Short mmCIF file of C-alpha atoms in Angstrom, two decimals:
data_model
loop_
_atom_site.label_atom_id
_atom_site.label_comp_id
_atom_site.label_asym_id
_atom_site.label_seq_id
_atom_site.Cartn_x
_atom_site.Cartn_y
_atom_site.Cartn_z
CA UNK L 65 0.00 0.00 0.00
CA UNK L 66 1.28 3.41 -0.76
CA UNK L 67 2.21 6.10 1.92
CA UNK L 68 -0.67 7.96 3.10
CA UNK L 69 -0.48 11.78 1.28
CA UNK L 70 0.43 14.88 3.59
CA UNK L 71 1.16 18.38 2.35
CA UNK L 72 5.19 18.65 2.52
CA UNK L 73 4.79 22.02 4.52
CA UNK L 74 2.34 24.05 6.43
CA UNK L 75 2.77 27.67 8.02
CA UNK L 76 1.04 29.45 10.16
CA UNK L 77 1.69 33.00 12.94
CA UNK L 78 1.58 32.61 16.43
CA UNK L 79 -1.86 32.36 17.79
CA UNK L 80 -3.44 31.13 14.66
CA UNK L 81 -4.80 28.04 13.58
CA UNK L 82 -3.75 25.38 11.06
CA UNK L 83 -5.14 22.37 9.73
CA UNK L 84 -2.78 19.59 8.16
CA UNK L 85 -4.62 16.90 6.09
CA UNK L 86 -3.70 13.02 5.70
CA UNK L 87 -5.04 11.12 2.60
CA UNK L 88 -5.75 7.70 2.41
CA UNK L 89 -7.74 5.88 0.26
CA UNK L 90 -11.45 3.83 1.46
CA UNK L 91 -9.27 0.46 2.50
CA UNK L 92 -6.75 2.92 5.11
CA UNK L 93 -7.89 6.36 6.48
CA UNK L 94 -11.67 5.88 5.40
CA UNK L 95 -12.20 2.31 6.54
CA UNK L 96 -10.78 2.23 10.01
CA UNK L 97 -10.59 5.23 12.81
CA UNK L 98 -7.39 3.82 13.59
CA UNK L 99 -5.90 6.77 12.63
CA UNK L 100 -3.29 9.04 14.52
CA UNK L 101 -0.94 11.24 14.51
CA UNK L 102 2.82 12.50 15.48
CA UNK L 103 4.41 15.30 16.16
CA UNK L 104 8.53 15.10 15.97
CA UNK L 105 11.26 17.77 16.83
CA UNK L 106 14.82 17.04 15.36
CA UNK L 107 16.62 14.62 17.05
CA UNK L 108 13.88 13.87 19.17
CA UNK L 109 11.50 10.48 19.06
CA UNK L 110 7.92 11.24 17.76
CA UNK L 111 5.42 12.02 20.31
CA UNK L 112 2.07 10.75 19.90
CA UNK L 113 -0.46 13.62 19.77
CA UNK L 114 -3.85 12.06 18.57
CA UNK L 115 -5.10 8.37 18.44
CA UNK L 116 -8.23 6.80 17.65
CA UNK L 117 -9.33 9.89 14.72
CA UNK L 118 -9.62 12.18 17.71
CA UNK L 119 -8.48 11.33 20.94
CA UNK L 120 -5.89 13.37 22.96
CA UNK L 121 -3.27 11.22 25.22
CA UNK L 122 -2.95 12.83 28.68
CA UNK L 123 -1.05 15.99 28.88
CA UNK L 124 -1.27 17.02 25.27
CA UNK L 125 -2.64 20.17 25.28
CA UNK L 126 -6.25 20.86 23.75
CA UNK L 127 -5.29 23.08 21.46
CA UNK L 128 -4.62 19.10 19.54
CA UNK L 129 -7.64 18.40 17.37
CA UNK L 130 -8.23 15.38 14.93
CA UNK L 131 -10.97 14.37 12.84
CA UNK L 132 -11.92 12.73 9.64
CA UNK L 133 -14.12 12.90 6.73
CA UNK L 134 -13.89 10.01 4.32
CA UNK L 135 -10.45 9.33 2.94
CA UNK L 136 -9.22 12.27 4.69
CA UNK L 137 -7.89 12.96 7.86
CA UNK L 138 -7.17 16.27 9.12
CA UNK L 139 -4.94 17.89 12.40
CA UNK L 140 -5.89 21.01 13.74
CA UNK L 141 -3.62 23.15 15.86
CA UNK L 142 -5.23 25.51 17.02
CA UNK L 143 -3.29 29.26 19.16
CA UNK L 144 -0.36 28.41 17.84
CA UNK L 145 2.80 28.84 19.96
CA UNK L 146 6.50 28.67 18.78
CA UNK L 147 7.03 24.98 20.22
CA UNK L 148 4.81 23.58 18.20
CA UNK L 149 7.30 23.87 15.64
CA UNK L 150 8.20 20.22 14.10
CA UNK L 151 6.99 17.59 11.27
CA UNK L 152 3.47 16.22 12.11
CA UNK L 153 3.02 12.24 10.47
CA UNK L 154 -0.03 10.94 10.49
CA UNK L 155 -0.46 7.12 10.00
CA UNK L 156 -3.34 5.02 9.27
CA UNK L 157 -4.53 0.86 10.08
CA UNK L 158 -4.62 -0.38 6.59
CA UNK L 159 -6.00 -3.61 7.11
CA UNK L 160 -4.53 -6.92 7.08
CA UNK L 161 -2.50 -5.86 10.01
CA UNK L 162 -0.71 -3.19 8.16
CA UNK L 163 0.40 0.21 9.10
CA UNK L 164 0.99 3.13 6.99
CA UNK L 165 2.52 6.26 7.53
CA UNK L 166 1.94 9.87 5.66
CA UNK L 167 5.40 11.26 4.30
CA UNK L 168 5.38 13.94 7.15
CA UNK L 169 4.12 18.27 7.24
CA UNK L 170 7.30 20.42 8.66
CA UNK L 171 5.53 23.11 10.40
CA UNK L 172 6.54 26.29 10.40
CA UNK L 173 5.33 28.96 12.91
CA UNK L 174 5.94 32.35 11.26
CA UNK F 209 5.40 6.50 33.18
CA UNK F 210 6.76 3.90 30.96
CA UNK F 211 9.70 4.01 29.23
CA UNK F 212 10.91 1.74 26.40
CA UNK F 213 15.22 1.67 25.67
CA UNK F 214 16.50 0.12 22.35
CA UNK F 215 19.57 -1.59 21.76
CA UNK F 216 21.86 -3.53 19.34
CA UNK F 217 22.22 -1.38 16.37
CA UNK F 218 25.56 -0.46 14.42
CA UNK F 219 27.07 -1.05 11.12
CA UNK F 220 27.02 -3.62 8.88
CA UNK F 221 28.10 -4.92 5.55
CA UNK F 222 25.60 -5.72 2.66
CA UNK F 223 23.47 -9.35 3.67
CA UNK F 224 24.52 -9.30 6.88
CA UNK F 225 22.39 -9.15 10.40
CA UNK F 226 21.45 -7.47 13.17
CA UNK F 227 19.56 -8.62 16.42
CA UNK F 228 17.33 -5.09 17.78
CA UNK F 229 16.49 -5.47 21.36
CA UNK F 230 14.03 -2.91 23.21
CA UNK F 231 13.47 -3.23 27.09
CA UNK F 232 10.16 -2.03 28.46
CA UNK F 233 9.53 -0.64 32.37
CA UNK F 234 7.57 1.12 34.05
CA UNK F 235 4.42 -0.79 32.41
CA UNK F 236 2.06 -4.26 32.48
CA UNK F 237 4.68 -5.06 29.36
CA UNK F 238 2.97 -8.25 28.54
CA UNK F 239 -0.73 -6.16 28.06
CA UNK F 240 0.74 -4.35 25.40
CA UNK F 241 1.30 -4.82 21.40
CA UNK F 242 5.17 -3.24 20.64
CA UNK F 243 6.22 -2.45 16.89
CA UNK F 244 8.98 -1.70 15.54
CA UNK F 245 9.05 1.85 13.24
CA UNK F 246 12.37 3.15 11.65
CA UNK F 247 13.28 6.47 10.10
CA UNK F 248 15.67 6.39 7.35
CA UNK F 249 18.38 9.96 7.34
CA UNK F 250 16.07 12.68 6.59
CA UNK F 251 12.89 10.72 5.20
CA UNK F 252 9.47 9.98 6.96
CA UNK F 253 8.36 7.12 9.86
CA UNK F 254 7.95 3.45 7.98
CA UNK F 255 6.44 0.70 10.48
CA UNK F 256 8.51 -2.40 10.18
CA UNK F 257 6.55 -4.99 12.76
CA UNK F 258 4.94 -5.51 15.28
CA UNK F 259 3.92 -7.86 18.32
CA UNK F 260 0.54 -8.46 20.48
CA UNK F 261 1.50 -8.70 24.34
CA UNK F 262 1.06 -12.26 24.68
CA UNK F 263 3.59 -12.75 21.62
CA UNK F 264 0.86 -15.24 19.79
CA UNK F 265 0.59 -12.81 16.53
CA UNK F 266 3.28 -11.11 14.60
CA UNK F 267 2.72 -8.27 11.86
CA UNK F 268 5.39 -7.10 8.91
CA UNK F 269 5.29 -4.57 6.47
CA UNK F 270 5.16 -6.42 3.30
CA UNK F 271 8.53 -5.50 1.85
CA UNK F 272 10.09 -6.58 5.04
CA UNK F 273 8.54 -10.21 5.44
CA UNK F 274 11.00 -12.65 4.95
CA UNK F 275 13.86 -11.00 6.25
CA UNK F 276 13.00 -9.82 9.66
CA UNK F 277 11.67 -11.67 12.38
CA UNK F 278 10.04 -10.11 15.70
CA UNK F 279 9.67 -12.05 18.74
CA UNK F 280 9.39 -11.15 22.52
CA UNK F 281 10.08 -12.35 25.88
CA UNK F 282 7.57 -11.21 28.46
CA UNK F 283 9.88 -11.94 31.44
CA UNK F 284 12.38 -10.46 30.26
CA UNK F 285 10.07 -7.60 29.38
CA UNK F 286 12.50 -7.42 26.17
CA UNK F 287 11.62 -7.28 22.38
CA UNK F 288 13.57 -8.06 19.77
CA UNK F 289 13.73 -7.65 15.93
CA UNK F 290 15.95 -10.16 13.91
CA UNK F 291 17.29 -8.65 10.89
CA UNK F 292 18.74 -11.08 8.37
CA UNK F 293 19.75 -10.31 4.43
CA UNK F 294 20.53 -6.63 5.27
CA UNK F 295 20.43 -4.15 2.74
CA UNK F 296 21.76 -0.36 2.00
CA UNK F 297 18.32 0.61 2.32
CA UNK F 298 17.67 -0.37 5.81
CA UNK F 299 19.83 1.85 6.91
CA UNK F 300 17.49 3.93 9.58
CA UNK F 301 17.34 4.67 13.06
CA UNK F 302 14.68 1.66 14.68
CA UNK F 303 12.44 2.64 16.92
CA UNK F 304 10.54 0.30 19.28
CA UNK F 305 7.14 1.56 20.09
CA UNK F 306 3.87 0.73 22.77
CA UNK F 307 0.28 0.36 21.70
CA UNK F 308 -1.62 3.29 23.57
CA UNK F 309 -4.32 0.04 24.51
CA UNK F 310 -4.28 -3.28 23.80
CA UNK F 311 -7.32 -2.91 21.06
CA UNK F 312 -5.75 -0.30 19.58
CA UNK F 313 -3.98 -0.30 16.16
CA UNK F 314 -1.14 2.32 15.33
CA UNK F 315 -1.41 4.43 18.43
CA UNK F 316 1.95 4.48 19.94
CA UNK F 317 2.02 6.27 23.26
CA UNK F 318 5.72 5.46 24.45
CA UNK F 319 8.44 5.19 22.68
CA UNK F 320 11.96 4.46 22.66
CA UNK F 321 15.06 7.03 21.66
CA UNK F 322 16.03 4.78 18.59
CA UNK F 323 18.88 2.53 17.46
CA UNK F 324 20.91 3.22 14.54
CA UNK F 325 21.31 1.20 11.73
CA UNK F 326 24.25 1.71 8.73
CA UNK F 327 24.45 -0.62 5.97
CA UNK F 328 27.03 -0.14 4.22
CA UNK F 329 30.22 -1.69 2.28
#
């Protein structure tokens, strides 16, 4: 199965919001809310920000939002703030006990 | 909080192997699924395997099966990923990584700093 598709880059200024979008096809992203998504600084291991379409591990701020609408799976970050800075990867359950990964958004806060 | 810790990467020549081993604490380690996810130099998050928590199923990315072999021993709380008929292209760092909940699929919650991996001549 082929990578899940993420925009290469997204930008946004501090206190703004920005949505980053993941898409699959009907036998990944749109057949299974097993879908989550990553946040990773340089150097640093990825951090699990949303699971499950739209839930929020403890202590990862609200600000987090996930959701999904058909093959399509979208992040929203909402008052942005300098830290959140990094590559966001989304990945996907794409049956047959296979995971797939989108190619990764570098975030830029202006 | 848990904490996972790989272990047992390095270089290596073309078809050669390398055992992975990544030590959970701090967690029920035999309630969760761990999986294996690498990063090759500059490129994007590619799941290799994985493992349920009692060790009775096994998952590989389809380009992988064959070649790699995940196994774990729950009391040792240790995972390991076998890694036979190496290639320049596996060259990555390895992460090992925890299931958020045992019914959940791709959700890693915990995971480990990463191993390094150079294949090379």
């Amino acid at each position: 199965q082929s990578a899940l598709t993420q925009p290469p880059s997204a930008s946004g200024s501090p206190g703004q919001s920005v949505t980053i979008s993941c898409t699959g096809t009907s036998g990944d992203v749109g057949g299974y809310n097993y879908v989550s998504w990553y946040q990773q600084h340089p150097g640093k291991a990825p951090q699990l920000i949303i699971y499950e379409v739209s839930k929020r591990p403890s202590g990862v701020p609200d600000r987090f939002s996930g959701s999904k609408s058909g093959n399509t799976a979208s992040l929203t970050v909402s008052k942005l703030q300098t830290e959140d800075e990094a590559t966001y990867f989304c990945n996907s359950f794409g049956g047959s006990d296979n995971l797939i990964f989108g190619g990764g958004t570098k975030l830029t806060v202006l | 909080e848990g904490q996972l810790l790989e272990s047992g990467g390095g270089s290596v020549q073309p078809g050669g192997s390398l055992r992975l081993s990544c030590e959970g604490s701090g967690f029920t380690f035999n309630n969760y699924a761990v999986n294996w996810v690498r990063q090759a130099p500059g490129r994007g998050l590619e799941w290799v395997s994985g493992i349920t928590g009692s060790g009775a199923s096994t998952y590989y990315a389809d380009s992988l099966r064959g070649r790699f072999t995940i196994s774990r021993d729950n009391y040792k709380n240790m995972v390991y990923l076998q890694m036979n008929s190496l290639r320049v292209e596996d060259t990555a760092v390895y992460y090992c990584a925890k299931e958020v909940r045992s019914t959940s699929k791709g959700s890693f919650d915990i995971w480990g700093r990463g191993t390094s991996v150079t294949v090379s001549s």
